[in-house]
Amino acid sequence: MSKLYCEFDPKRAPADKTLPGLLKGQKALVTGANSGIGKACAIELGKAGADVVVNYVKGDEAAKEVVDTIISGGSKAFAYQADVSKEDQVQAMFKRMREEFGTIDILINNAGIQKDSKFTEMSLDLWNLVIGINLTGQFLCAREAVREFKRRGVIPEVSVSAGKIICISSVHDVIPWGGHVNYAASKGGVMLMMKSIAQEVAPDRIRVNSICPGAIRTPINTAAWDTPEAYSELMTLVPYQRIGEPEDIGRMSVFLASDMADYMTGANVYIDGGMTLYPGFASGG
Ligand code: BGC
């Protein structure tokens, strides 16, 4: 019942607006692509004409469904299981992608987890787990992608840039989040990692940007939206008065990966219905 309330939310995301063919001939890798934001990015990239590697850790069936959806839309896709926090697994994944697709043009650095704990009770294991996937995982994948972008260079018929990396970060790269210190630290780290890589590789015509989502309807935050009470509590933080849908992020990933965004690098794009606008100040202050 409570789920229906959210499913029939009249303020849902608008209908699909992907431009078909925008990414034709490009090869994309999306990490954590069998659910939530990663899944939406993979499907939207596929619809825009890119061939896609659907990375996942757990959930073969869900990964297969994403692959089938992309293939039924006319692009190529295959699933690849790898833990992004493990260097050998990441390197094996990039090797396989080169064998299968020849190269990589677009990396969506999405895989991430949230493991909450009161700060004084946060174990080192819980800290390392979140930093390992959310930050080190993005580093390992970005490094392999940049190596390949530099090796290959620009192929003008494919794209005017040598490669694009899109880091999926969070509003919590700037909004502090008590009870989630490991998560906020990982996303704050992603911001300066992204900007530093962007600065270093811009002369190679490689673009690196982040998307910073607010509250998006995904499994990571079900408790924040799956009852009417939770949903209206969440809306006190969202001036635009609706939860985000994974496709809101998927569409931006297509734009950032395309040559339409060619002069964008080192940017943080907040897609959050105004969550970063200090909503408490609409009437206070
Ligand atoms: C978190 C969600 C949260 C959202 C807004 C995201 O990065 O993963 O759990 O709802 O930020 O606070």
mmCIF file of N, CA and C in Angstrom, residues 51-55 63 67 70-71 76-80 93 96-98 100-101:
data_model
loop_
_atom_site.group_PDB
_atom_site.id
_atom_site.type_symbol
_atom_site.label_atom_id
_atom_site.label_comp_id
_atom_site.label_asym_id
_atom_site.label_seq_id
_atom_site.Cartn_x
_atom_site.Cartn_y
_atom_site.Cartn_z
ATOM 1 N N ASP A 51 27.478 0.904 -26.885
ATOM 2 C CA ASP A 51 27.564 -0.495 -26.445
ATOM 3 C C ASP A 51 28.031 -0.460 -24.989
ATOM 4 N N VAL A 52 27.491 -1.374 -24.161
ATOM 5 C CA VAL A 52 27.667 -1.207 -22.719
ATOM 6 C C VAL A 52 28.143 -2.484 -22.017
ATOM 7 N N VAL A 53 29.160 -2.331 -21.175
ATOM 8 C CA VAL A 53 29.522 -3.407 -20.241
ATOM 9 C C VAL A 53 28.772 -3.134 -18.938
ATOM 10 N N VAL A 54 28.009 -4.139 -18.517
ATOM 11 C CA VAL A 54 27.190 -4.028 -17.315
ATOM 12 C C VAL A 54 27.943 -4.711 -16.167
ATOM 13 N N ASN A 55 28.679 -3.917 -15.408
ATOM 14 C CA ASN A 55 29.434 -4.491 -14.283
ATOM 15 C C ASN A 55 28.497 -4.670 -13.073
ATOM 16 N N ALA A 63 21.547 -8.410 -13.614
ATOM 17 C CA ALA A 63 22.507 -7.926 -14.615
ATOM 18 C C ALA A 63 22.085 -8.399 -16.007
ATOM 19 N N VAL A 67 21.261 -6.274 -19.470
ATOM 20 C CA VAL A 67 21.898 -6.616 -20.757
ATOM 21 C C VAL A 67 20.823 -6.855 -21.822
ATOM 22 N N ILE A 70 19.202 -3.661 -23.037
ATOM 23 C CA ILE A 70 20.064 -2.873 -23.934
ATOM 24 C C ILE A 70 20.114 -3.515 -25.319
ATOM 25 N N ILE A 71 20.280 -4.846 -25.338
ATOM 26 C CA ILE A 71 20.350 -5.551 -26.630
ATOM 27 C C ILE A 71 19.038 -5.396 -27.400
ATOM 28 N N LYS A 76 24.937 -3.267 -28.304
ATOM 29 C CA LYS A 76 25.547 -4.484 -27.759
ATOM 30 C C LYS A 76 25.719 -4.330 -26.259
ATOM 31 N N ALA A 77 25.750 -5.443 -25.532
ATOM 32 C CA ALA A 77 25.980 -5.368 -24.088
ATOM 33 C C ALA A 77 26.403 -6.737 -23.582
ATOM 34 N N PHE A 78 27.218 -6.744 -22.536
ATOM 35 C CA PHE A 78 27.449 -7.997 -21.805
ATOM 36 C C PHE A 78 27.677 -7.679 -20.335
ATOM 37 N N ALA A 79 27.396 -8.670 -19.487
ATOM 38 C CA ALA A 79 27.546 -8.473 -18.042
ATOM 39 C C ALA A 79 28.928 -8.945 -17.620
ATOM 40 N N TYR A 80 29.509 -8.266 -16.656
ATOM 41 C CA TYR A 80 30.817 -8.685 -16.151
ATOM 42 C C TYR A 80 30.849 -8.500 -14.638
ATOM 43 N N MET A 93 38.677 -6.880 -15.839
ATOM 44 C CA MET A 93 37.444 -6.389 -16.480
ATOM 45 C C MET A 93 37.778 -5.488 -17.682
ATOM 46 N N ARG A 96 39.042 -7.603 -20.566
ATOM 47 C CA ARG A 96 37.931 -8.284 -21.247
ATOM 48 C C ARG A 96 37.159 -7.301 -22.147
ATOM 49 N N MET A 97 36.962 -6.091 -21.626
ATOM 50 C CA MET A 97 36.243 -5.087 -22.413
ATOM 51 C C MET A 97 37.000 -4.757 -23.697
ATOM 52 N N ARG A 98 38.324 -4.660 -23.594
ATOM 53 C CA ARG A 98 39.127 -4.370 -24.799
ATOM 54 C C ARG A 98 39.023 -5.511 -25.800
ATOM 55 N N GLU A 100 36.548 -7.604 -26.131
ATOM 56 C CA GLU A 100 35.174 -7.712 -26.642
ATOM 57 C C GLU A 100 34.781 -6.505 -27.507
ATOM 58 N N PHE A 101 35.089 -5.294 -27.016
ATOM 59 C CA PHE A 101 34.618 -4.060 -27.670
ATOM 60 C C PHE A 101 35.760 -3.259 -28.319
#
